[in-house]
Coordinates of C-alpha atoms in Angstrom, one line a residue:
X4 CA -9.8 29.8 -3.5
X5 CA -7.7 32.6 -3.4
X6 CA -9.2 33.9 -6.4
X7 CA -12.4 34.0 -4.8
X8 CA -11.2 35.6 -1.9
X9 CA -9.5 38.7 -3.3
X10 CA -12.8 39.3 -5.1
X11 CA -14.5 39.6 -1.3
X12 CA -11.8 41.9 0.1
X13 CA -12.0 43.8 -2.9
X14 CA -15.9 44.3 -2.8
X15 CA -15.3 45.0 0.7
X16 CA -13.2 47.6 0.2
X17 CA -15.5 49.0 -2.8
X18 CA -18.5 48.7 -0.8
X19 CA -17.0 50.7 2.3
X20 CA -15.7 53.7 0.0
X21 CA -19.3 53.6 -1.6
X22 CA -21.2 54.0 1.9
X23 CA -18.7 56.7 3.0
X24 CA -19.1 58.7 -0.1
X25 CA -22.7 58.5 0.5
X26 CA -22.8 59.4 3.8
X27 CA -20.8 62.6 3.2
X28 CA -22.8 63.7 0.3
X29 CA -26.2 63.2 3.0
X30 CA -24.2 66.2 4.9
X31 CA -23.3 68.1 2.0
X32 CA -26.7 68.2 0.5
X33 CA -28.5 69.7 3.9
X34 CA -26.0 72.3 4.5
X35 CA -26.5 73.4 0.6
X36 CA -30.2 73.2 0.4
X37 CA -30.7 76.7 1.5
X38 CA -28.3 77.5 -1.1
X39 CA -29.3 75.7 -4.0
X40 CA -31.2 73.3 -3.1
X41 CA -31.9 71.9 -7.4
X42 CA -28.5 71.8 -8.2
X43 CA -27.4 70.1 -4.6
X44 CA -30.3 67.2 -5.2
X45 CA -29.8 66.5 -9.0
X46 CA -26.0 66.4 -8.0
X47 CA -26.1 64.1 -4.8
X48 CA -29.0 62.0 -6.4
X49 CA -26.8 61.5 -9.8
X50 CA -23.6 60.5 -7.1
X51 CA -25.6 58.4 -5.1
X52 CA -27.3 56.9 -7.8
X53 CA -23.6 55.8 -9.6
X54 CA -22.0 54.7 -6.1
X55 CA -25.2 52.3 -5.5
X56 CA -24.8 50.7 -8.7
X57 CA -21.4 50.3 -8.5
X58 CA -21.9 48.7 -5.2
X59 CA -24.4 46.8 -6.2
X60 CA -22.7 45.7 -9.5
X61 CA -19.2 44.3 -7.1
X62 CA -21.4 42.3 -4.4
X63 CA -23.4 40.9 -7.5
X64 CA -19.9 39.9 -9.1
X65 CA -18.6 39.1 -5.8
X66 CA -21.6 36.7 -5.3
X67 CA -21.2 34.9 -8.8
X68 CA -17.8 34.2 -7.9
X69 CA -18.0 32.8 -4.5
X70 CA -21.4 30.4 -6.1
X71 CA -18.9 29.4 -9.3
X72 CA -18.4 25.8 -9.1
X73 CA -14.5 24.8 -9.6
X74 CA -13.3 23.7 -12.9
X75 CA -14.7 20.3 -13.3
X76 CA -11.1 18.8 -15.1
X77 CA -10.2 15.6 -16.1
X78 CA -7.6 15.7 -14.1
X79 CA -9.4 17.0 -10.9
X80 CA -12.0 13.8 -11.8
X81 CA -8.7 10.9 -11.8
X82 CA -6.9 12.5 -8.7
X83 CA -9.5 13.0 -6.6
X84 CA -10.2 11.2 -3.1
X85 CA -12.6 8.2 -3.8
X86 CA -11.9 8.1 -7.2
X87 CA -11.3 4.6 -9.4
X88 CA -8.0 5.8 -10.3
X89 CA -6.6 6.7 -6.8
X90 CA -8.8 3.3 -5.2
X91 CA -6.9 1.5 -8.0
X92 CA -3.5 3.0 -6.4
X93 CA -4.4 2.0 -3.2
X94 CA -4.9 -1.6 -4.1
X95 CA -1.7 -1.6 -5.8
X96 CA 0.3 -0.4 -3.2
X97 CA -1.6 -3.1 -0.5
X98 CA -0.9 -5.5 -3.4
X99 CA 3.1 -4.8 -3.9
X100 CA 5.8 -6.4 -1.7
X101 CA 8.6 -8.6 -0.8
X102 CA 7.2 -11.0 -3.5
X103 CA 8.9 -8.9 -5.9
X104 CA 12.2 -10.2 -4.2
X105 CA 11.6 -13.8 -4.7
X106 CA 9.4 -14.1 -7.6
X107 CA 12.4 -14.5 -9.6
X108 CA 13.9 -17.9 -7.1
X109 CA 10.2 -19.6 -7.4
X110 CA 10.6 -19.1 -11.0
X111 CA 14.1 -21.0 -11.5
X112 CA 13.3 -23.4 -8.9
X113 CA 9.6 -23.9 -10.3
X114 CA 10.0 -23.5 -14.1
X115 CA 9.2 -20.5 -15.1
X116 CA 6.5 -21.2 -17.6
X117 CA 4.8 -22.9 -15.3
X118 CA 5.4 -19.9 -12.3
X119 CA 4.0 -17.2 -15.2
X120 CA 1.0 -19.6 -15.4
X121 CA 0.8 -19.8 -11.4
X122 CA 0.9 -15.8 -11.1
X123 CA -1.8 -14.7 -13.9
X124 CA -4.3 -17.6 -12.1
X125 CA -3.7 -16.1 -8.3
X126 CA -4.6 -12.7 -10.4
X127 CA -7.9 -13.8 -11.6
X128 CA -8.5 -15.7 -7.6
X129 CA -7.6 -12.0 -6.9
X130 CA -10.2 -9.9 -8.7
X131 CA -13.0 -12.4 -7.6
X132 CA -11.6 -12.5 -3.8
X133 CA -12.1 -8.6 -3.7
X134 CA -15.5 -8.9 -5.6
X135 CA -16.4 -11.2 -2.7
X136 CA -15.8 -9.0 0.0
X137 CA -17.4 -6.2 -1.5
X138 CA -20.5 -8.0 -2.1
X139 CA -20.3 -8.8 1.8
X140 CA -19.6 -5.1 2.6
X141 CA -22.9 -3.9 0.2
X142 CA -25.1 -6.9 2.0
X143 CA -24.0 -6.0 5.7
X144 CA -23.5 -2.6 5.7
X145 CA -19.9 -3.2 7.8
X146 CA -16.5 -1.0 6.7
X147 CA -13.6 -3.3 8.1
X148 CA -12.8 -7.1 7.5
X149 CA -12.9 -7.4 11.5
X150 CA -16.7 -5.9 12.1
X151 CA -17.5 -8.3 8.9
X152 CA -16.6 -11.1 10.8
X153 CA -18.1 -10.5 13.9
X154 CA -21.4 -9.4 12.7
X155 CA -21.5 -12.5 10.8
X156 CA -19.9 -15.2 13.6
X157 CA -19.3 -13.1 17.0
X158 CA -16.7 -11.9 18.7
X159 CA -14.6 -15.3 19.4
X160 CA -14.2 -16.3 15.6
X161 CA -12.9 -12.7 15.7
X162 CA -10.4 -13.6 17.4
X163 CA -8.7 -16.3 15.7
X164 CA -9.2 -13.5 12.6
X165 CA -7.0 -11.5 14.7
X166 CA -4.1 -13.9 15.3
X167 CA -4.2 -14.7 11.4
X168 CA -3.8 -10.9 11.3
X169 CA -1.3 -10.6 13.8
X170 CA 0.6 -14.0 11.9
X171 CA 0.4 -12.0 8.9
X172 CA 1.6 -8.8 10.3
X173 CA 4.5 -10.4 11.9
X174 CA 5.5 -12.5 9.2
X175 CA 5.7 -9.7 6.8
X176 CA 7.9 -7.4 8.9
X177 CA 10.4 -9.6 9.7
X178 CA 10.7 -10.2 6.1
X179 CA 11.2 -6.8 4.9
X180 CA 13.7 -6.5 8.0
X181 CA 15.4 -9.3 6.6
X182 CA 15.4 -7.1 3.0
X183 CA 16.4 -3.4 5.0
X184 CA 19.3 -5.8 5.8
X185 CA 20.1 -7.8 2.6
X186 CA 19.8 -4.4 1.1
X187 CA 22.1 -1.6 3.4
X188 CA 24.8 -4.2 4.3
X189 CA 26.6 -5.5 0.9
X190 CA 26.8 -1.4 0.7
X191 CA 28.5 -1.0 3.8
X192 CA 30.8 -3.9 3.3
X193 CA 31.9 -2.3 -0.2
X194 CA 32.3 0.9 1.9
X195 CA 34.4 -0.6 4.8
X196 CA 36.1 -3.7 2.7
X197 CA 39.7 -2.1 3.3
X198 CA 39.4 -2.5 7.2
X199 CA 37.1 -6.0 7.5
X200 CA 38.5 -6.5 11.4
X201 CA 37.4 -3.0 12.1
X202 CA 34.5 -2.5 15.0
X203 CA 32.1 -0.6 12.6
X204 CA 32.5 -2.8 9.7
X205 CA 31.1 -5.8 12.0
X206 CA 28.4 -3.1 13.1
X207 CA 27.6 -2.6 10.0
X208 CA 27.4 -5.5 7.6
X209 CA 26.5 -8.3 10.6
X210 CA 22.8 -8.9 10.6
X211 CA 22.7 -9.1 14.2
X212 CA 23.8 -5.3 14.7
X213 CA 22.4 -3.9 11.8
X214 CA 19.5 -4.7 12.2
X215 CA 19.4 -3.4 15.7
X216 CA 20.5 -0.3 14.4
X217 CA 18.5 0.5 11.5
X218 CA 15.4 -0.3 14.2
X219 CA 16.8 1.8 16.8
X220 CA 17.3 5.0 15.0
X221 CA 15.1 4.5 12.2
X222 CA 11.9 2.0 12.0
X223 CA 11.2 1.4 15.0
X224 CA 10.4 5.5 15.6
X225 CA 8.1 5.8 12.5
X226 CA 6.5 2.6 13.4
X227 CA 5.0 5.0 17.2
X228 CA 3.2 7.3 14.4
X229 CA -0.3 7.4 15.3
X230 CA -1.5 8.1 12.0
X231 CA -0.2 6.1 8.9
X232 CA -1.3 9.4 6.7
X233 CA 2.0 11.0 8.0
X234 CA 3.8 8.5 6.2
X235 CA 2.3 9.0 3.0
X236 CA 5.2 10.6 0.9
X237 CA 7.6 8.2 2.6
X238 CA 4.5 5.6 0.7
X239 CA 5.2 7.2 -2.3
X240 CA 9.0 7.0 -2.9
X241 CA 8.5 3.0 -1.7
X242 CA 6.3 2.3 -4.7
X243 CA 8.5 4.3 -7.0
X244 CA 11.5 2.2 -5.3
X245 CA 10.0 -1.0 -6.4
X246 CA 9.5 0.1 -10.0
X247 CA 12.9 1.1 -10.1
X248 CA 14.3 -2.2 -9.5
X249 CA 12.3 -3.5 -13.0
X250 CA 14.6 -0.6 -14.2
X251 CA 17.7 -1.9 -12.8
X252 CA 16.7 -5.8 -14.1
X253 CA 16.3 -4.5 -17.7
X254 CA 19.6 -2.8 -17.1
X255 CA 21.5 -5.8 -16.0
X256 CA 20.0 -7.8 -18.9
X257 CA 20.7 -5.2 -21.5
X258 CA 23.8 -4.8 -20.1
X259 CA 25.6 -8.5 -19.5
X260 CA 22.8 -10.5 -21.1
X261 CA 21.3 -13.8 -20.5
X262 CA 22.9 -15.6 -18.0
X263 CA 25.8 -18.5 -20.1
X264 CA 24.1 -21.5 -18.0
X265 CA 20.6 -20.5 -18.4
X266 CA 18.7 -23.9 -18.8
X267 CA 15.7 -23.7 -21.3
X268 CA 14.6 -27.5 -19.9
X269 CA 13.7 -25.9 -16.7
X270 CA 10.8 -23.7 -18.6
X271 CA 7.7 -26.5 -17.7
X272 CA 9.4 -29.4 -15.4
X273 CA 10.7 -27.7 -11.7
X274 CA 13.8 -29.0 -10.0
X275 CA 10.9 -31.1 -7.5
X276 CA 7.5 -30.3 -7.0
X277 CA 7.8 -29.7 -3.4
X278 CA 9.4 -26.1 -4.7
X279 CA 7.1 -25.7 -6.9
X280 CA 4.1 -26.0 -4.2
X281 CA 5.9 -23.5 -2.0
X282 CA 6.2 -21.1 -5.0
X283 CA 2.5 -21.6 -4.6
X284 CA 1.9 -20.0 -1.1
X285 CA 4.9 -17.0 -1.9
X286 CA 2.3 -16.3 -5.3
X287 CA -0.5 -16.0 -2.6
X288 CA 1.4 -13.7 -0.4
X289 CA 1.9 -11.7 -3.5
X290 CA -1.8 -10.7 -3.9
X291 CA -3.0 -10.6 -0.2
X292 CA -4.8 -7.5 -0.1
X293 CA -7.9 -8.3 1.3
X294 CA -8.0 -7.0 4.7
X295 CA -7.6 -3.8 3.0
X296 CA -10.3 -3.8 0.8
X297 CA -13.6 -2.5 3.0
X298 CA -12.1 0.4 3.8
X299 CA -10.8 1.4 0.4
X300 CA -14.4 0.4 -0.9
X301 CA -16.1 2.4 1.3
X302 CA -13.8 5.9 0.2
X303 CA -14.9 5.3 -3.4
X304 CA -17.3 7.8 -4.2
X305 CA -19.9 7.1 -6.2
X306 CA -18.7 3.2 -5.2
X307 CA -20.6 0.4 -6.8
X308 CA -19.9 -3.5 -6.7
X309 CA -19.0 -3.0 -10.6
X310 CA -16.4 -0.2 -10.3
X311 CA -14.9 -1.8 -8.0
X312 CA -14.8 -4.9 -9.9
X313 CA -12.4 -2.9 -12.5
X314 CA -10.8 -1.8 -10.0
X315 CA -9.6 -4.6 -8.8
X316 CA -9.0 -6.0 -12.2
X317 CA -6.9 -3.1 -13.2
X318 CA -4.6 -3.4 -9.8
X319 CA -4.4 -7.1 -10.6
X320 CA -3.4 -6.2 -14.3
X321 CA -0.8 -3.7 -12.9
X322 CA 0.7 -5.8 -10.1
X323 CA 1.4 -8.8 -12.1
X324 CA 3.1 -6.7 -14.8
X325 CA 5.3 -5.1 -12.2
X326 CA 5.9 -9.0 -10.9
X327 CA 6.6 -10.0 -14.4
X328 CA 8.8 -6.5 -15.4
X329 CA 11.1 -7.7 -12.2
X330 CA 11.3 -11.8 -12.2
X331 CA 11.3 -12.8 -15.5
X332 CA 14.9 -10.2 -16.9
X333 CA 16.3 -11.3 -13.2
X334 CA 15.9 -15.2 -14.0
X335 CA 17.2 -14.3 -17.7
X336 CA 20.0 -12.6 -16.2
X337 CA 20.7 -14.6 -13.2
X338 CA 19.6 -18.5 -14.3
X339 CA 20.1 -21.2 -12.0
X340 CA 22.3 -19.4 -9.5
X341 CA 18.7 -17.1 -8.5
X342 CA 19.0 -16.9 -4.6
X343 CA 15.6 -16.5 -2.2
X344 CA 16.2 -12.8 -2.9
X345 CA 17.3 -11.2 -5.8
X346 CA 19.1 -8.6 -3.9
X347 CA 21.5 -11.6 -2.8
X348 CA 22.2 -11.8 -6.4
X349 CA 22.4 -8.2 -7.2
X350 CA 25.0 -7.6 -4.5
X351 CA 28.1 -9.7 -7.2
X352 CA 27.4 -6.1 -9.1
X353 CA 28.7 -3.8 -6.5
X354 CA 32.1 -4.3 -6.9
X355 CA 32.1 -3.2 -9.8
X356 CA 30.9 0.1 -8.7
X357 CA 27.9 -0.1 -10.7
X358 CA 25.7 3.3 -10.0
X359 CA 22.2 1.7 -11.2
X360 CA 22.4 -1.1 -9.0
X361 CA 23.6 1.0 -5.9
X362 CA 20.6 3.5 -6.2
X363 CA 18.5 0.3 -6.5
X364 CA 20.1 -1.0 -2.8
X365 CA 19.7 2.1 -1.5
X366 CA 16.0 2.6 -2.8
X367 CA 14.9 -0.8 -1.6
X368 CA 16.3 -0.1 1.7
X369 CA 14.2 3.0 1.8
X370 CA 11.2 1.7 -0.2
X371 CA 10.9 -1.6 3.3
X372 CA 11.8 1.3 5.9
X373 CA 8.8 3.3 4.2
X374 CA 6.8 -0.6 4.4
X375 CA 7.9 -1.8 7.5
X376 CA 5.3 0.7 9.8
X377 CA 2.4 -0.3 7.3
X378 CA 2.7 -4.3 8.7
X379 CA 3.6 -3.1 12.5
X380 CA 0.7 -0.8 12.5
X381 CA -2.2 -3.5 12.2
X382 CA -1.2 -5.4 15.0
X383 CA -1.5 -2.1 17.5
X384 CA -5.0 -2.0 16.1
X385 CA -5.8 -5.6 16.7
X386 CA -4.2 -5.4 20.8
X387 CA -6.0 -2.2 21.1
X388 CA -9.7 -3.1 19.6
X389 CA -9.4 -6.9 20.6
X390 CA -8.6 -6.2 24.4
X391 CA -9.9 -2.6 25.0
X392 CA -8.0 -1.2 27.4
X393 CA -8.5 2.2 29.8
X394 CA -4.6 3.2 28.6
X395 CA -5.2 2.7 25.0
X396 CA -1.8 4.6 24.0
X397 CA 0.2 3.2 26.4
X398 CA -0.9 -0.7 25.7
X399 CA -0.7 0.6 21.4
X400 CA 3.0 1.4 22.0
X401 CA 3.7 -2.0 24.2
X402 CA 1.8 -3.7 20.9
X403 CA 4.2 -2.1 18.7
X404 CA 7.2 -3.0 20.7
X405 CA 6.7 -6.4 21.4
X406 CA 5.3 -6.8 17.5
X407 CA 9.1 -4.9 16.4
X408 CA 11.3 -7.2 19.2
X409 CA 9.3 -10.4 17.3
X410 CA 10.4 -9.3 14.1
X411 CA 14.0 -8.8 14.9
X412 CA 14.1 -12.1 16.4
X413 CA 12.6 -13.6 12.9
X414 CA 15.1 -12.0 11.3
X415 CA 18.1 -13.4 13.1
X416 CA 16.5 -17.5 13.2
X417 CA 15.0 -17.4 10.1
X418 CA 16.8 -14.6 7.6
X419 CA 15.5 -15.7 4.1
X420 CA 12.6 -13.9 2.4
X421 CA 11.2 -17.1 0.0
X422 CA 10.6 -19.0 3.1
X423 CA 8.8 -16.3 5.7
X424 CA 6.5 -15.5 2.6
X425 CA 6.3 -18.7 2.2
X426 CA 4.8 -19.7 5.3
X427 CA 2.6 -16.2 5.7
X428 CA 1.2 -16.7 2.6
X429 CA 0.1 -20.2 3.5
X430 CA -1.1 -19.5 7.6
X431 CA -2.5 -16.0 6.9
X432 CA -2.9 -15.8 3.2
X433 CA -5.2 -19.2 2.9
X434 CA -7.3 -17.4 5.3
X435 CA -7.5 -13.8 4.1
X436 CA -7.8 -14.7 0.5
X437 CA -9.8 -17.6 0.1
X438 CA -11.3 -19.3 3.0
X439 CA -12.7 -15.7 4.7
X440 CA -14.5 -14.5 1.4
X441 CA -15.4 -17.4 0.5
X442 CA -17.3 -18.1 4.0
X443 CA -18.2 -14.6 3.7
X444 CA -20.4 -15.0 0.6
X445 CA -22.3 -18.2 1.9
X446 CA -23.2 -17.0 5.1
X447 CA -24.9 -13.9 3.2
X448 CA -26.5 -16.2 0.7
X449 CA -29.8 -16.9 0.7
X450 CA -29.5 -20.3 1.3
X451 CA -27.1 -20.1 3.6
X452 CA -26.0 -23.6 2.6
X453 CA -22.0 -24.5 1.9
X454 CA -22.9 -27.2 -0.8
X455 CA -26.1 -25.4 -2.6
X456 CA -25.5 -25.1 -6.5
X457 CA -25.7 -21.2 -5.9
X458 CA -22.5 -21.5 -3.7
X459 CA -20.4 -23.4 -5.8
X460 CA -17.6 -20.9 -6.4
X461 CA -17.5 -19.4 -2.9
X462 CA -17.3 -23.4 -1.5
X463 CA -14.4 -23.7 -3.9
X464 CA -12.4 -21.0 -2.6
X465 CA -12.9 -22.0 1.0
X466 CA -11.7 -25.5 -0.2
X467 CA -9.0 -24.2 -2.0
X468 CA -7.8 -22.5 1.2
X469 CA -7.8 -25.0 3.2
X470 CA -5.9 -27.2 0.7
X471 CA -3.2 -24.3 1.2
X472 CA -3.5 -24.1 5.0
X473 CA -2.6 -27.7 5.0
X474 CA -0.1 -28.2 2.4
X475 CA 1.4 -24.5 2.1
X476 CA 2.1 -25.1 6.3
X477 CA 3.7 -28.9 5.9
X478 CA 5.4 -27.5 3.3
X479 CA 6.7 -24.0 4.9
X480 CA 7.7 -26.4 8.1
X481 CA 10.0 -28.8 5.9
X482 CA 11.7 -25.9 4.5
X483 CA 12.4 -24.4 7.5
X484 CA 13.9 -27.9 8.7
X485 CA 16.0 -28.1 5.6
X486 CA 17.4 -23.9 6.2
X487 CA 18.1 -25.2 10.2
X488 CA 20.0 -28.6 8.7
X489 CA 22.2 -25.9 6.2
X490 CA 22.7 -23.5 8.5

């Protein structure tokens, strides 16, 4: 671009000298042609003549410049909007989360053989989730999960959409408070350990007051954005946050090895099956990334059912490496003694002044902070679209305030990150990933029919959610009752 516009200025500036010079020699030439009137013409002719061509010659350059297409690179083809590559990035970044935090518990409470097995299946239910709900985007015509569902079953089952949404939302932003927390506050003890009594040490390593704080000053600000593309770079450094922590567990395992009590029995059997089932609804938390999906679809360009399809099988591919990279040195390092959040584990390290593991605290406090408006955001949307009102911006930033005083209160009753996936991934996630797509698919059908031999995939997946509506809920409930009993 500015290539192309030095070239105009220039031939501007060309072009004006040329007209001048033309004009003066017109003068010239009729007060000379009493004089000499040959000489003058062949003179002024040969002048004009070269000043015309060179004025032609720069617009004619000027033009080919401004019509030359931009280098057609591979690299301008990856990065650009609506590509695969950065639609790939998008469904990695909706896919990544807190379940990099307690992969590693399900795993030691679970077996981990049987967890690894658990993770690559929800990654396959993954890739033909999305492929579901881009077949329902190409067969209505709708861009957004909510307009899906309420051109295909009105405006009330939109609603109950909207609370899973909302459930979802909620859920998830308490539990990356819960991780801002687990994350800033062993490093504030280790910096105010000689004075434990003092007022600011209480401030700052109680959950009740640092987590007031950090919303106060920090989240709860960047959460009133009205546009989530302000936040982007603050997007960036989160993603790069979580693949620093797969640095730091490949550090703690080169570096003090497998944990002395590590128990290879535990690879297939789990400590009791009812773990092992909630591990289940955390896996699905891990991949919900559905409600995401029409939009990111509909930016592709060209989009087709089929690039999508690898798109989604790449993001799947990449987001249960990163999963893998994170749990499976944590549980080597950490065995048994895994806690609902590996950070709870990581925090025996700072004592020891440890400099890999305090820019991992510090880069997981950052990476939720940059997460935190991404979950609080939606459920603005949903007050605002659901309900319609005349004062749009003042009923968004009520949304967000009520939706930021509900996660703070989460984070105080309930401040473990296993369970509130736990029982997202079982309310919300059964709905988003399996029982939404799955309806989705037989209502467009051509039957229309849940049991016809055409549907029998999508009337799996909407059985399979329901199984983990039920179950995944009990489940999520009981735990809960055993935390309250402990606590």
């Amino acid at each position: 671009m500015t290539s192309n516009t030095t070239s105009v200025i220039a031939t501007d500036h060309i072009s004006t000298q040329a007209a001048s010079s033309t004009s003066t020699e017109g003068s010239v030439r009729d007060e000379l042609a009493s004089v000499s009137q040959s000489v003058g013409t062949v003179q002024s002719n040969e002048r004009t003549k070269s000043q015309s061509q060179l004025s032609t010659a720069s617009d004619a350059t000027s033009s080919v410049e401004e019509m030359q297409p931009k280098k057609d690179t591979w690299a301008s083809r990856t990065f650009a909007p609506g590509s695969s590559f950065t639609a790939t990035i998008a469904v990695v970044k909706a896919t990544l989360g807190g379940a990099i935090l307690s992969n590693t518990y399900e795993m030691a409470i679970g077996g981990y053989v049987s967890a690894i097995v658990l993770l690559m299946v929800f990654a396959v239910l993954n890739v033909l989730s999305l492929d579901m709900i881009v077949k329902t985007v190409e067969k209505t015509g709708k861009r957004s999960y909510a307009t899906i569902i309420e051109y295909l079953y009105g405006r009330k089952i939109l609603y109950v959409f909207q609370i899973a949404m909302v459930v979802f939302c909620l859920g998830s932003s308490a539990s990356y408070l819960v991780t801002v927390v687990d994350s800033l506050a062993p490093l504030f003890n280790q910096l105010t350990i000689n004075e434990p009594h003092a007022w600011y040490h209480i401030m700052l390593t109680s959950r009740y007051y640092l987590s007031l704080i950090m919303l106060g000053i920090v989240m709860y600000p960047i959460c009133l954005v009205k546009s989530l593309g302000s936040l982007r770079y603050l997007t960036i450094v989160s993603i790069l946050g979580m693949f620093w922590l797969a640095i730091v567990a490949f550090y703690l395992l080169g570096t003090y090895g497998m944990a002395a009590d590590f128990k290879y029995g535990q690879a297939y059997a789990p400590i009791n099956w009812i773990d092992c089932l909630e591990g289940v609804t955390t896996y699905i938390f891990g991949y919900c990334n559905q409600a995401n999906m029409p939009e990111i679809y509909m930016e592709m360009n060209p989009r087709s059912p089929k690039k999508l399809r690898w798109v989604a099988i790449w993001s799947a591919i990449v987001s249960t490496a990163v999963y893998f990279a994170i749990a499976i040195p944590f549980l080597l390092v950490f065995g048994p003694d895994s806690q609902s959040s590996v950070l709870l584990n990581m925090a025996d390290y700072l004592p020891q002044g440890d400099v890999v593991v305090i820019i991992g605290f510090i880069w997981m406090a950052i990476s939720f902070i940059g997460t935190y408006p991404f979950m609080i955001y939606p459920v603005r949307v949903a007050v605002v679209n659901t309900f319609e009102p005349k004062r749009a911006d003042f009923w968004g930033v009520v949304a967000v305030t009520f939706a930021v005083v509900i996660s703070y209160l989460i984070d105080i009753a309930l401040p473990d990150v296993s369970i509130l996936m736990g029982i997202v991934g079982a309310i919300s996630g059964s709905i988003l990933c399996f029982i939404a797509p799955g309806y989705f698919c037989i209502s467009t059908s051509k039957s229309k029919k849940f049991f016809a031999p055409e549907n029998w995939l999508y009337a799996a997946f909407v059985i399979l959610g329901c199984i983990t509506l039920v179950g995944g809920t009990a489940i999520s409930v009981y735990e809960i009752l055993q935390f309250a009993e402990g606590s």
